[in-house]
Amino acid sequence: MTLALSAALAATGFDPAIGGTATGDLAVQTTINATCAIEQVPVVDFGTRTSVPAPLDFVFSIGVRCTAGAPYSIALDAGVGVAATTSLRRMTGPVQWGYTFFSNAARSAVWGDTAGQLVTGTGTGGLVSHPLYGRVYGQSGSVATPGLYTDTVTITLSF
């Protein structure tokens, strides 16, 4: 083979030392798992009062972002108050003070951590806000027992 012919064949990728070619398919794939995050958690502050003779209602919001199409559920536990349940959570202070979180404006559906109390949804890829309806129950007597009342409720987002 002449030098010019060898140079021309090399420029095309042909190697005269190779006797043939074969092809195959290279499979390429990835798996995207659904993901969710709690992105908006309210500071639930029922305010400063001198008395609470009747229940006080408030509205807050919990925001979640999940992969589009991903089903999810949000649970709220009973908190850390002594003898608290999801139906009657208890802030601890000078005395116990009851409150409840609901998932509806009528305040008839307790938002808790068991079947029937969960808030469910389907991810959109964007932030989805879920209203959190709160009610602090009145305390007997015309003046509330002074002091700071606190509780910690754990939010669990399952997907």
mmCIF file of C-alpha atoms in Angstrom:
data_model
loop_
_atom_site.group_PDB
_atom_site.id
_atom_site.type_symbol
_atom_site.label_atom_id
_atom_site.label_comp_id
_atom_site.label_asym_id
_atom_site.label_seq_id
_atom_site.Cartn_x
_atom_site.Cartn_y
_atom_site.Cartn_z
ATOM 1 C CA MET A 1 0.000 0.000 0.000
ATOM 2 C CA THR A 2 1.365 3.368 -0.814
ATOM 3 C CA LEU A 3 1.871 6.056 1.729
ATOM 4 C CA ALA A 4 -0.818 8.282 0.158
ATOM 5 C CA LEU A 5 -3.406 5.466 0.216
ATOM 6 C CA SER A 6 -2.566 4.617 3.835
ATOM 7 C CA ALA A 7 -2.982 8.260 4.843
ATOM 8 C CA ALA A 8 -6.339 8.501 3.036
ATOM 9 C CA LEU A 9 -7.679 5.320 4.663
ATOM 10 C CA ALA A 10 -6.477 6.425 8.113
ATOM 11 C CA ALA A 11 -8.321 9.746 7.697
ATOM 12 C CA THR A 12 -11.619 7.851 7.208
ATOM 13 C CA GLY A 13 -11.077 5.724 10.308
ATOM 14 C CA PHE A 14 -10.387 2.574 8.302
ATOM 15 C CA ASP A 15 -7.581 0.460 9.632
ATOM 16 C CA PRO A 16 -6.420 -2.134 7.135
ATOM 17 C CA ALA A 17 -5.217 -4.308 10.039
ATOM 18 C CA ILE A 18 -8.853 -4.761 11.237
ATOM 19 C CA GLY A 19 -10.699 -7.483 9.386
ATOM 20 C CA GLY A 20 -14.306 -6.290 10.027
ATOM 21 C CA THR A 21 -16.677 -4.412 12.342
ATOM 22 C CA ALA A 22 -19.532 -5.309 14.619
ATOM 23 C CA THR A 23 -22.115 -3.155 16.370
ATOM 24 C CA GLY A 24 -24.101 -3.515 19.557
ATOM 25 C CA ASP A 25 -26.582 -1.537 21.590
ATOM 26 C CA LEU A 26 -25.623 0.222 24.782
ATOM 27 C CA ALA A 27 -28.658 0.427 27.087
ATOM 28 C CA VAL A 28 -28.876 3.707 29.002
ATOM 29 C CA GLN A 29 -31.378 4.247 31.809
ATOM 30 C CA THR A 30 -32.007 6.004 35.087
ATOM 31 C CA THR A 31 -34.676 5.725 37.758
ATOM 32 C CA ILE A 32 -36.144 8.821 39.361
ATOM 33 C CA ASN A 33 -37.675 8.169 42.771
ATOM 34 C CA ALA A 34 -40.454 10.304 44.144
ATOM 35 C CA THR A 35 -39.335 12.815 46.717
ATOM 36 C CA CYS A 36 -41.122 15.115 49.122
ATOM 37 C CA ALA A 37 -40.116 17.822 51.575
ATOM 38 C CA ILE A 38 -41.882 19.869 54.214
ATOM 39 C CA GLU A 39 -41.058 23.413 53.133
ATOM 40 C CA GLN A 40 -43.458 25.540 55.120
ATOM 41 C CA VAL A 41 -43.898 24.976 58.854
ATOM 42 C CA PRO A 42 -45.792 27.595 60.806
ATOM 43 C CA VAL A 43 -44.841 28.974 64.165
ATOM 44 C CA VAL A 44 -48.124 28.238 65.902
ATOM 45 C CA ASP A 45 -48.504 31.173 68.243
ATOM 46 C CA PHE A 46 -51.968 31.584 69.694
ATOM 47 C CA GLY A 47 -51.019 35.041 70.928
ATOM 48 C CA THR A 48 -50.853 36.735 74.318
ATOM 49 C CA ARG A 49 -54.076 36.797 76.326
ATOM 50 C CA THR A 50 -55.295 37.793 79.761
ATOM 51 C CA SER A 51 -58.202 35.381 79.550
ATOM 52 C CA VAL A 52 -59.643 32.759 77.248
ATOM 53 C CA PRO A 53 -63.181 32.196 78.486
ATOM 54 C CA ALA A 54 -64.276 30.624 75.180
ATOM 55 C CA PRO A 55 -62.504 28.649 72.445
ATOM 56 C CA LEU A 56 -60.279 30.650 70.101
ATOM 57 C CA ASP A 57 -59.895 29.564 66.481
ATOM 58 C CA PHE A 58 -56.863 30.188 64.284
ATOM 59 C CA VAL A 59 -55.688 29.150 60.806
ATOM 60 C CA PHE A 60 -52.105 28.304 59.920
ATOM 61 C CA SER A 61 -50.602 26.466 56.938
ATOM 62 C CA ILE A 62 -48.231 23.544 56.306
ATOM 63 C CA GLY A 63 -46.562 23.519 52.887
ATOM 64 C CA VAL A 64 -45.116 20.477 51.138
ATOM 65 C CA ARG A 65 -43.397 19.992 47.811
ATOM 66 C CA CYS A 66 -43.496 16.549 46.201
ATOM 67 C CA THR A 67 -42.569 15.129 42.827
ATOM 68 C CA ALA A 68 -45.450 15.544 40.373
ATOM 69 C CA GLY A 69 -47.816 12.593 40.654
ATOM 70 C CA ALA A 70 -46.374 11.309 43.947
ATOM 71 C CA PRO A 71 -49.048 10.457 46.535
ATOM 72 C CA TYR A 72 -48.299 11.607 50.084
ATOM 73 C CA SER A 73 -49.827 11.885 53.546
ATOM 74 C CA ILE A 74 -49.176 14.295 56.402
ATOM 75 C CA ALA A 75 -49.539 13.189 60.032
ATOM 76 C CA LEU A 76 -49.414 15.258 63.223
ATOM 77 C CA ASP A 77 -48.654 13.415 66.447
ATOM 78 C CA ALA A 78 -50.246 14.146 69.829
ATOM 79 C CA GLY A 79 -47.390 16.356 70.989
ATOM 80 C CA VAL A 80 -45.450 16.013 74.225
ATOM 81 C CA GLY A 81 -48.058 17.247 76.717
ATOM 82 C CA VAL A 82 -48.943 14.890 79.566
ATOM 83 C CA ALA A 83 -51.912 12.649 78.627
ATOM 84 C CA ALA A 84 -52.199 14.372 75.236
ATOM 85 C CA THR A 85 -54.066 12.747 72.364
ATOM 86 C CA THR A 86 -54.550 13.968 68.820
ATOM 87 C CA SER A 87 -58.128 14.848 69.780
ATOM 88 C CA LEU A 88 -56.954 16.935 72.734
ATOM 89 C CA ARG A 89 -53.347 18.051 72.649
ATOM 90 C CA ARG A 90 -52.031 19.768 75.764
ATOM 91 C CA MET A 91 -49.730 22.737 76.111
ATOM 92 C CA THR A 92 -47.698 22.536 79.290
ATOM 93 C CA GLY A 93 -47.213 25.574 81.514
ATOM 94 C CA PRO A 94 -48.436 26.521 84.964
ATOM 95 C CA VAL A 95 -51.373 24.214 84.161
ATOM 96 C CA GLN A 96 -52.294 22.057 81.158
ATOM 97 C CA TRP A 97 -54.093 23.932 78.378
ATOM 98 C CA GLY A 98 -55.978 22.023 75.698
ATOM 99 C CA TYR A 99 -55.986 22.635 71.978
ATOM 100 C CA THR A 100 -56.718 20.688 68.807
ATOM 101 C CA PHE A 101 -55.644 20.817 65.159
ATOM 102 C CA PHE A 102 -58.207 20.109 62.461
ATOM 103 C CA SER A 103 -57.950 19.537 58.719
ATOM 104 C CA ASN A 104 -61.208 21.300 57.816
ATOM 105 C CA ALA A 105 -62.644 24.766 58.382
ATOM 106 C CA ALA A 106 -65.667 23.349 60.226
ATOM 107 C CA ARG A 107 -63.205 21.947 62.767
ATOM 108 C CA SER A 108 -64.888 18.570 62.751
ATOM 109 C CA ALA A 109 -62.009 16.455 61.329
ATOM 110 C CA VAL A 110 -59.111 16.051 63.778
ATOM 111 C CA TRP A 111 -55.695 16.141 62.099
ATOM 112 C CA GLY A 112 -53.728 13.351 63.737
ATOM 113 C CA ASP A 113 -51.493 10.396 63.011
ATOM 114 C CA THR A 114 -53.864 7.467 62.524
ATOM 115 C CA ALA A 115 -55.948 6.286 59.574
ATOM 116 C CA GLY A 116 -58.799 8.678 58.968
ATOM 117 C CA GLN A 117 -56.911 11.592 60.560
ATOM 118 C CA LEU A 118 -54.188 12.043 57.929
ATOM 119 C CA VAL A 119 -54.187 14.764 55.288
ATOM 120 C CA THR A 120 -53.398 13.297 51.872
ATOM 121 C CA GLY A 121 -52.496 14.724 48.508
ATOM 122 C CA THR A 122 -50.729 14.193 45.209
ATOM 123 C CA GLY A 123 -47.553 16.067 44.378
ATOM 124 C CA THR A 124 -47.586 18.768 41.718
ATOM 125 C CA GLY A 125 -43.876 19.535 41.659
ATOM 126 C CA GLY A 126 -44.714 22.887 43.282
ATOM 127 C CA LEU A 127 -45.457 24.006 46.815
ATOM 128 C CA VAL A 128 -48.858 22.824 48.060
ATOM 129 C CA SER A 129 -50.215 24.526 51.188
ATOM 130 C CA HIS A 130 -52.507 22.623 53.527
ATOM 131 C CA PRO A 131 -54.572 24.723 55.953
ATOM 132 C CA LEU A 132 -54.055 23.833 59.606
ATOM 133 C CA TYR A 133 -57.084 24.863 61.636
ATOM 134 C CA GLY A 134 -56.332 25.337 65.325
ATOM 135 C CA ARG A 135 -58.579 25.741 68.334
ATOM 136 C CA VAL A 136 -57.458 26.649 71.851
ATOM 137 C CA TYR A 137 -60.073 25.737 74.411
ATOM 138 C CA GLY A 138 -61.312 28.198 77.006
ATOM 139 C CA GLN A 139 -60.116 27.961 80.563
ATOM 140 C CA SER A 140 -62.591 28.058 83.399
ATOM 141 C CA GLY A 141 -62.650 31.269 85.378
ATOM 142 C CA SER A 142 -62.436 34.781 84.076
ATOM 143 C CA VAL A 143 -58.634 35.050 84.160
ATOM 144 C CA ALA A 144 -56.220 32.517 82.702
ATOM 145 C CA THR A 145 -53.368 31.215 84.844
ATOM 146 C CA PRO A 146 -50.406 33.422 83.828
ATOM 147 C CA GLY A 147 -47.340 31.862 82.237
ATOM 148 C CA LEU A 148 -45.894 30.466 79.048
ATOM 149 C CA TYR A 149 -47.616 27.398 77.602
ATOM 150 C CA THR A 150 -45.767 25.239 75.063
ATOM 151 C CA ASP A 151 -45.959 21.973 73.206
ATOM 152 C CA THR A 152 -44.062 20.314 70.361
ATOM 153 C CA VAL A 153 -45.959 18.412 67.671
ATOM 154 C CA THR A 154 -44.073 16.252 65.167
ATOM 155 C CA ILE A 155 -45.090 16.471 61.506
ATOM 156 C CA THR A 156 -44.511 13.291 59.481
ATOM 157 C CA LEU A 157 -44.641 13.446 55.678
ATOM 158 C CA SER A 158 -44.928 9.966 54.137
ATOM 159 C CA PHE A 159 -44.603 9.304 50.404
#
